[in-house]
Coordinates of C-alpha atoms in Angstrom, one line a residue:
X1 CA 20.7 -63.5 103.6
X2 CA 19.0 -67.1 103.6
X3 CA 21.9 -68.2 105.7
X4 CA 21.6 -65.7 108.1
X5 CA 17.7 -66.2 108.7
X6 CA 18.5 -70.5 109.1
X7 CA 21.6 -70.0 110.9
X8 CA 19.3 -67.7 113.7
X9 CA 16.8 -70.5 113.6
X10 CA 19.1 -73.2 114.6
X11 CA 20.8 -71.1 116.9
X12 CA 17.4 -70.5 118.7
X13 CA 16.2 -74.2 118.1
X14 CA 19.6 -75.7 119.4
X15 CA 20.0 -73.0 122.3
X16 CA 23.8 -73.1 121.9
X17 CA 26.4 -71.4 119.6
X18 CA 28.1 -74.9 119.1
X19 CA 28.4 -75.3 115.5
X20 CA 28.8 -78.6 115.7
X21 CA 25.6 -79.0 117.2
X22 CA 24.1 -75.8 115.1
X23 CA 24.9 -78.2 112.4
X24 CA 22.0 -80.4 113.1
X25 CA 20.0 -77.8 112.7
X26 CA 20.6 -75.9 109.8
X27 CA 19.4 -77.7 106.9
X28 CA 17.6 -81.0 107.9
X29 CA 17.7 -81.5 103.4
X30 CA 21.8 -81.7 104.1
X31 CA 24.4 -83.6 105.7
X32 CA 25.7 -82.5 108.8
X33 CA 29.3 -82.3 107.2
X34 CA 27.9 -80.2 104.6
X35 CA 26.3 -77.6 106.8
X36 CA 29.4 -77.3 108.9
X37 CA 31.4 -76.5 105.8
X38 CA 28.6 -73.9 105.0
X39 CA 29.6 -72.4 108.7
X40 CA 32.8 -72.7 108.4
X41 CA 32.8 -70.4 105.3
X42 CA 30.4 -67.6 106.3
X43 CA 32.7 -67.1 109.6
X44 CA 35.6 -67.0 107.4
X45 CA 34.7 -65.1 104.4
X46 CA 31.6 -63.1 105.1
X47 CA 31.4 -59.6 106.7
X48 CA 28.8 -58.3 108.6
X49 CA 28.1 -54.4 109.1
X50 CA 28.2 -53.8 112.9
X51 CA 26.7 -50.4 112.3
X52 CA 23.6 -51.8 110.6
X53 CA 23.5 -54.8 113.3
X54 CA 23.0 -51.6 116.1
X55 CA 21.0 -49.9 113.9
X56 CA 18.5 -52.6 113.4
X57 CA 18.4 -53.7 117.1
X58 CA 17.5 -50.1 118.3
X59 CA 14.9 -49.8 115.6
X60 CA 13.3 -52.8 117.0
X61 CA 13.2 -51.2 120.7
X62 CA 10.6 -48.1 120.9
X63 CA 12.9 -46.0 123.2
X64 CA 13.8 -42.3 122.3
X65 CA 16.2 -41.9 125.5
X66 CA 18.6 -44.7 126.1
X67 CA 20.0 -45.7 129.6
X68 CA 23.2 -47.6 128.7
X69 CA 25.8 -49.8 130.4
X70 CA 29.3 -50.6 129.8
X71 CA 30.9 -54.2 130.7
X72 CA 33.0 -56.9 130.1
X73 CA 32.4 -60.8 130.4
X74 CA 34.9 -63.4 130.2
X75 CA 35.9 -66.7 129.7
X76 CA 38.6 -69.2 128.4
X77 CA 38.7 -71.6 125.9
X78 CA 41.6 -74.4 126.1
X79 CA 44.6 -71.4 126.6
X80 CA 43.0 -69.1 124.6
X81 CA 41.0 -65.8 127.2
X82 CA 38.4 -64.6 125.3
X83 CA 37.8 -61.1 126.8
X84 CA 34.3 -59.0 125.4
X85 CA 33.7 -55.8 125.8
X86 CA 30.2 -54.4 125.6
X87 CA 27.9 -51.8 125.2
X88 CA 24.3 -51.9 126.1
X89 CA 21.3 -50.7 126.0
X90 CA 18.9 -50.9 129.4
X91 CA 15.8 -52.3 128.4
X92 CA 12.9 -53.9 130.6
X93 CA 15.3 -55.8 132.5
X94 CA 17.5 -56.7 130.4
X95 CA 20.8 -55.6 128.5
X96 CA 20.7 -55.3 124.5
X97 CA 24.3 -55.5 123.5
X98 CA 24.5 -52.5 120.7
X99 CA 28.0 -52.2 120.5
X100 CA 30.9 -54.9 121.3
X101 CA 34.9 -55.8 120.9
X102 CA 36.9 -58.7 121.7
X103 CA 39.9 -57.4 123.7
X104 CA 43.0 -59.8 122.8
X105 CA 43.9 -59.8 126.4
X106 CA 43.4 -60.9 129.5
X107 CA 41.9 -58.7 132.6
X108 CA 40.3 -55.1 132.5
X109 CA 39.7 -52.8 129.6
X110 CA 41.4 -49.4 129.3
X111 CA 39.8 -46.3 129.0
X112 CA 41.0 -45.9 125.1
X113 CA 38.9 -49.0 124.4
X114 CA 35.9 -47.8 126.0
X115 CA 36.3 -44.3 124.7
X116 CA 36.4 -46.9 121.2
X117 CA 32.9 -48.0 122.3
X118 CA 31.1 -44.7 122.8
X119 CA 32.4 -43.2 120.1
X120 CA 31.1 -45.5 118.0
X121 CA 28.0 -45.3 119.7
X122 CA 27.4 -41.4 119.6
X123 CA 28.7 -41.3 115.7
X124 CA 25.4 -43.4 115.0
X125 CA 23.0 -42.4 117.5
X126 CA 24.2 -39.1 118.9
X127 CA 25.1 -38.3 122.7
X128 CA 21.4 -36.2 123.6
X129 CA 20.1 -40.1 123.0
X130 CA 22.2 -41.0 125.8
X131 CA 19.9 -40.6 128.9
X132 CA 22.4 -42.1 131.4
X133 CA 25.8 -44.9 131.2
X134 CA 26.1 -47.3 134.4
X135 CA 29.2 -48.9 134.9
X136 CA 30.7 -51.2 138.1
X137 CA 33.9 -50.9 139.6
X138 CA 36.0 -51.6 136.8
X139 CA 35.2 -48.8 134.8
X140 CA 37.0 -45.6 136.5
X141 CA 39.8 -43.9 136.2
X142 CA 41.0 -40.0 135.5
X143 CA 41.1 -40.0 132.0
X144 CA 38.1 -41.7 131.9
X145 CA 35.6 -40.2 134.2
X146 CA 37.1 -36.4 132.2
X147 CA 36.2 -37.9 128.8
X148 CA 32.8 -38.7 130.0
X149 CA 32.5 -35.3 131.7
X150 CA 33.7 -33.5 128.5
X151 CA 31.5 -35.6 126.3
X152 CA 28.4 -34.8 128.2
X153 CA 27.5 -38.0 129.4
X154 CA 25.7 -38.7 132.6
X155 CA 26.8 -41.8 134.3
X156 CA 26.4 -43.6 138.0
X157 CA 29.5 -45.9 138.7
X158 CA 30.1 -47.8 141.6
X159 CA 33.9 -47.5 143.3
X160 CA 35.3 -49.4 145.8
X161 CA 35.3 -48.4 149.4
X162 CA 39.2 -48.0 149.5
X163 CA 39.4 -45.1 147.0
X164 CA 40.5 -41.6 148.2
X165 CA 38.5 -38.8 147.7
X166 CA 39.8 -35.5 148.3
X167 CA 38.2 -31.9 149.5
X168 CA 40.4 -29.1 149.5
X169 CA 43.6 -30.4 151.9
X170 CA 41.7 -33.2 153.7
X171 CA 42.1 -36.8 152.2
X172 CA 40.1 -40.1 153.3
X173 CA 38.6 -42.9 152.6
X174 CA 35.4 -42.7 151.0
X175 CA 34.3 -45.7 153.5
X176 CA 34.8 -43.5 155.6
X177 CA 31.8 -41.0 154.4
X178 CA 29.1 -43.7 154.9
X179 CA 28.5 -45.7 158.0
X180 CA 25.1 -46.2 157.9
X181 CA 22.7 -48.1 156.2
X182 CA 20.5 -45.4 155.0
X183 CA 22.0 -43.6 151.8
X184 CA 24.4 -40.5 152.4
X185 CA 25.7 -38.2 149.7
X186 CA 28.9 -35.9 149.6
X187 CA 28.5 -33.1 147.1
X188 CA 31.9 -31.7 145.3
X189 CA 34.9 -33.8 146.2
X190 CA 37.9 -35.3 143.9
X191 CA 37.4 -38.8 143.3
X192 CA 40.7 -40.0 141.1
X193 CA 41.4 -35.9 140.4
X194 CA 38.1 -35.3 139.3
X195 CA 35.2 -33.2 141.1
X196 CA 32.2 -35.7 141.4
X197 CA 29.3 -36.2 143.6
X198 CA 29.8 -39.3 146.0
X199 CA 26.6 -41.8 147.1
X200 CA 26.7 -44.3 149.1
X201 CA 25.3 -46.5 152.4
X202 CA 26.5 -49.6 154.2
X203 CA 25.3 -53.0 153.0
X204 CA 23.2 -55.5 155.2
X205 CA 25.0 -58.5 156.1
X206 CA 23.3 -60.8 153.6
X207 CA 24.4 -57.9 150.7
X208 CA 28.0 -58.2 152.5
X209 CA 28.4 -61.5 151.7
X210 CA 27.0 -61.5 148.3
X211 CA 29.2 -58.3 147.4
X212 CA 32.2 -59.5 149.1
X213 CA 32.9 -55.5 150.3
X214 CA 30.6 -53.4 153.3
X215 CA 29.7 -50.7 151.3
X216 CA 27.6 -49.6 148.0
X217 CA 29.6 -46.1 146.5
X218 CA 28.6 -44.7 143.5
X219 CA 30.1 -41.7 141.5
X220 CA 28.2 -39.4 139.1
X221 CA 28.4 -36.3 137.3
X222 CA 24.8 -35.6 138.3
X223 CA 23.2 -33.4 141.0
X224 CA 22.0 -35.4 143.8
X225 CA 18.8 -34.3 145.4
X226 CA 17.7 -37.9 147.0
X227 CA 21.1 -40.2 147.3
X228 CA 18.7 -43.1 147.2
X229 CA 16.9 -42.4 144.0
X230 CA 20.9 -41.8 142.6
X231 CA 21.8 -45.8 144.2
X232 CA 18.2 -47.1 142.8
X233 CA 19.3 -45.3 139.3
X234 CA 22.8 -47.3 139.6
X235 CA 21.1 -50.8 140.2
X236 CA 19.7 -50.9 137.0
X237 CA 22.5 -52.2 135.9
X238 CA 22.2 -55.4 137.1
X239 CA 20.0 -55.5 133.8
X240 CA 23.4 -56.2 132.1
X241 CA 23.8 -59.3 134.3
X242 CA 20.5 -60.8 133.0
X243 CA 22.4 -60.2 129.7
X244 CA 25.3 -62.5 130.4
X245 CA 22.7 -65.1 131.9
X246 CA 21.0 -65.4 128.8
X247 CA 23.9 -65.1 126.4
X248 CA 25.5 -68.0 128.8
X249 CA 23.9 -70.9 131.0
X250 CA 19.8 -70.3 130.9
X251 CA 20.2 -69.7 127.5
X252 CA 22.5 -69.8 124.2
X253 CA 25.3 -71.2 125.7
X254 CA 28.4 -69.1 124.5
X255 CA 30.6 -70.7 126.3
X256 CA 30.3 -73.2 124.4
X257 CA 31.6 -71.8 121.5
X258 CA 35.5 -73.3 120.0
X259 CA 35.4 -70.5 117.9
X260 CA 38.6 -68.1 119.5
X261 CA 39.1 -65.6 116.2
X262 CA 38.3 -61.9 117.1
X263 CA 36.8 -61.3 114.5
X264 CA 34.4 -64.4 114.0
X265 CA 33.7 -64.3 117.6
X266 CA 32.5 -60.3 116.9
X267 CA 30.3 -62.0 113.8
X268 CA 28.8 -64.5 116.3
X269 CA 27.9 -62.1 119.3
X270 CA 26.0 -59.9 116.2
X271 CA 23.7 -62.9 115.2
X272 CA 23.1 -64.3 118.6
X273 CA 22.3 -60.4 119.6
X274 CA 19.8 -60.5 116.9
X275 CA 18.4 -64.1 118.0
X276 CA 18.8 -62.6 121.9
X277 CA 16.3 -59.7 120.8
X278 CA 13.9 -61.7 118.6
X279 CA 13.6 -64.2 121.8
X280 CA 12.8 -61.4 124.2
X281 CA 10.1 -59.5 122.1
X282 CA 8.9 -62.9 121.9
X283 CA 8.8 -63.3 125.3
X284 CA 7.4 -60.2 126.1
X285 CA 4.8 -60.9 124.1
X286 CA 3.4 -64.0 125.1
X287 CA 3.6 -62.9 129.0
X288 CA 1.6 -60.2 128.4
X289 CA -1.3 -61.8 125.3
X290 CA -1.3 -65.3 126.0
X291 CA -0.1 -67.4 129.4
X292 CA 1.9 -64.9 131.9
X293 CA 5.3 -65.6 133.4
X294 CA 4.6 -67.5 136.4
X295 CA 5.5 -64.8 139.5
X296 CA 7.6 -66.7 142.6
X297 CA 7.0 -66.3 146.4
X298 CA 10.2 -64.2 146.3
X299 CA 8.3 -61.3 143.9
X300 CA 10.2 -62.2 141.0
X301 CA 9.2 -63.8 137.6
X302 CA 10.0 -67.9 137.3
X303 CA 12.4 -66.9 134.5
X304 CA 13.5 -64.2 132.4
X305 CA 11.6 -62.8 128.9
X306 CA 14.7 -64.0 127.1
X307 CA 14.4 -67.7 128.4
X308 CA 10.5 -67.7 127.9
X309 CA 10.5 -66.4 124.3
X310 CA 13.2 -69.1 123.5
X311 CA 11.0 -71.8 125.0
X312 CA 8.1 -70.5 122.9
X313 CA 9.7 -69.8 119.6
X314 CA 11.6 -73.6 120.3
X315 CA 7.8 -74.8 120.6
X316 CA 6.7 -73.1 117.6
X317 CA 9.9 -74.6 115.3
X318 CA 10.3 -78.0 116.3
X319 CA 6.0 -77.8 115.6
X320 CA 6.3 -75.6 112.4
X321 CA 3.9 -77.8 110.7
X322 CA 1.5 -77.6 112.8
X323 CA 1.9 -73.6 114.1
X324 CA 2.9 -71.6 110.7
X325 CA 0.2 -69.1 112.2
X326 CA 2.6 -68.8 115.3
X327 CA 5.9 -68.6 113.2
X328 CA 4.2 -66.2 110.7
X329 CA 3.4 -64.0 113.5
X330 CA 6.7 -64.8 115.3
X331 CA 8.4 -63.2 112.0
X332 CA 5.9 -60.4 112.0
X333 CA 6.5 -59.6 115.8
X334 CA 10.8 -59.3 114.8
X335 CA 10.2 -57.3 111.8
X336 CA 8.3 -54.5 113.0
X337 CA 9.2 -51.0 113.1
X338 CA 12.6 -50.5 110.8
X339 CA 13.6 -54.5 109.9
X340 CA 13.3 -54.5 106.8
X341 CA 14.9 -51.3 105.7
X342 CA 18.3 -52.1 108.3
X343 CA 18.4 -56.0 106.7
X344 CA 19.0 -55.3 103.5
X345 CA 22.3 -53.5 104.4
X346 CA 23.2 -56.0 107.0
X347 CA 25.7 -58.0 104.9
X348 CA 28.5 -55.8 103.2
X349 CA 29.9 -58.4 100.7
X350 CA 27.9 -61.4 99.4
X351 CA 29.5 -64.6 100.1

């Protein structure tokens, strides 16, 4: 348990996953060698329950419903592709990774590993929690879009414009549906032998060349009154995106990483996650109590709750002498509402 709290600290006061450089960090009272050994070990030896992990990051968010996404990111590592697969939950703009696997290949997941996913998902939390599951373009298929329709589970997922769908004995493109910029909907077709409602609108020029297709399709299992409000429901999942952003270059740095093992990789997505949430509640906070998030010309925020709550709780330990009321509150603000009941079964055998 003491591990885990100083390894989370460095993480957060190093921003990176390098454990050379966590090693710095760790315990100023040893040397650097030492604290790598200490590392070393825990990734080796010590298991962490997945199941409390998810457990204790939902207990920390105060949703009932949750909107969830499904994606993948990537990257390599000398000639070794580390390939995750994750499982979030929407929140605030953001992406709280839940549930995740390392896939020991390269390219797209198959629906059997995402079935793997949501299973695991519903077991703990149930599918009338699920409010909604975005997906992009990878994430279709037969067998997958009828497990989601047999399990219940709404869901927007974009296509590509060359897919088929079919209506009785007519076949075409579904580019073909929408050639306007204003949204358009087609109620009833097959979309890869399965009868799903079709959104979709052509993009601006600017969204063209940022997309690198003309068009914005999206399937769902849902009635479509307004097909805009059904696009605008899809787009949340760029919340996933701010995910990878703050898993990656504006903030921890897992790329960074040399560790390759599937299983010690799983280990160290399930502590940053916990860092990743502790840093946004952080952020949160602050915007709203103490000095708000500077907005830009543009609408947006200067930088994400993630990357200010890591700035703040960086401040606060590299001062801790000085700001003990901060870090005690800090703690306070991370263990609220289920912590400590989830942490105790966090660690299934004692190193």
């Amino acid at each position: 348990m003491a591990f885990l709290t100083v390894y989370i600290l460095a993480l957060i006061k190093t921003k990176s996953v390098n454990s050379s450089e966590i090693a710095t960090a760790l315990n100023p009272c040893a040397k650097k060698e030492s604290n790598q050994r200490r590392i070393e070990n825990f990734f080796a030896h010590q298991d962490i329950s997945h199941e409390v992990v998810a457990l204790l990051i939902l207990a920390i968010l105060p949703t009932r419903k949750y909107r969830i996404s499904i994606d993948r990111t990537n990257w390599k590592y000398g000639k070794t592709d580390i390939n995750i697969l994750m499982l979030c939950v929407n929140y605030m703009g953001i992406g709280i990774p839940v549930y995740w696997i390392c896939l020991e290949k390269r390219g797209n997941s198959n629906t059997s590993e995402r079935v793997e996913l949501l299973d695991a998902f519903i077991s703990l939390f149930g599918q009338k929690r699920i409010k909604y599951l975005l997906a992009d373009r990878e994430f279709v298929g037969e067998e997958w879009f009828k497990y989601l329709k047999r399990r219940k589970i709404p869901f927007y997922i974009r296509i590509r414009e060359n897919f088929h769908l079919q209506d009785f004995d007519a076949k075409l493109r579904v580019k073909f549906l929408f050639d306007r910029p204003s949204p358009g909907v087609y109620r009833g077709g097959r979309v890869c032998g399965v009868k799903l409602n079709v959104v979709g609108r052509r993009l601006s020029k600017k969204e063209c060349e940022e997309e690198n297709e003309e068009m914005l399709i999206v399937v769902t299992n849902e009635p479509v009154g307004d097909p805009a409000e059904a696009l605008k429901t899809y787009k949340q999942r760029w919340e996933v995106e701010t995910l990878f952003r703050a898993y990656k270059r504006k903030g921890f740095n897992l790329e960074s990483t040399h560790i390759t093992d599937p299983g010690r990789i799983r280990k160290l997505v399930a502590l940053l996650s916990l860092a990743l949430v502790w840093c946004y509640k952080m952020g949160v906070k602050y915007d709203a109590c103490y000095e708000p998030i500077e907005v830009k010309k543009h609408g947006y925020k200067q930088y994400s709750y993630v990357k200010y709550g890591l700035d703040v709780l960086c401040n606060i330990l590299f001062g801790l002498t000085m700001k003990r009321t901060e870090f005690s509150n800090a703690v306070i603000l991370f263990t609220m509402k289920g912590f400590e009941n989830s942490l105790s079964g966090l660690i299934e055998n004692s190193a």
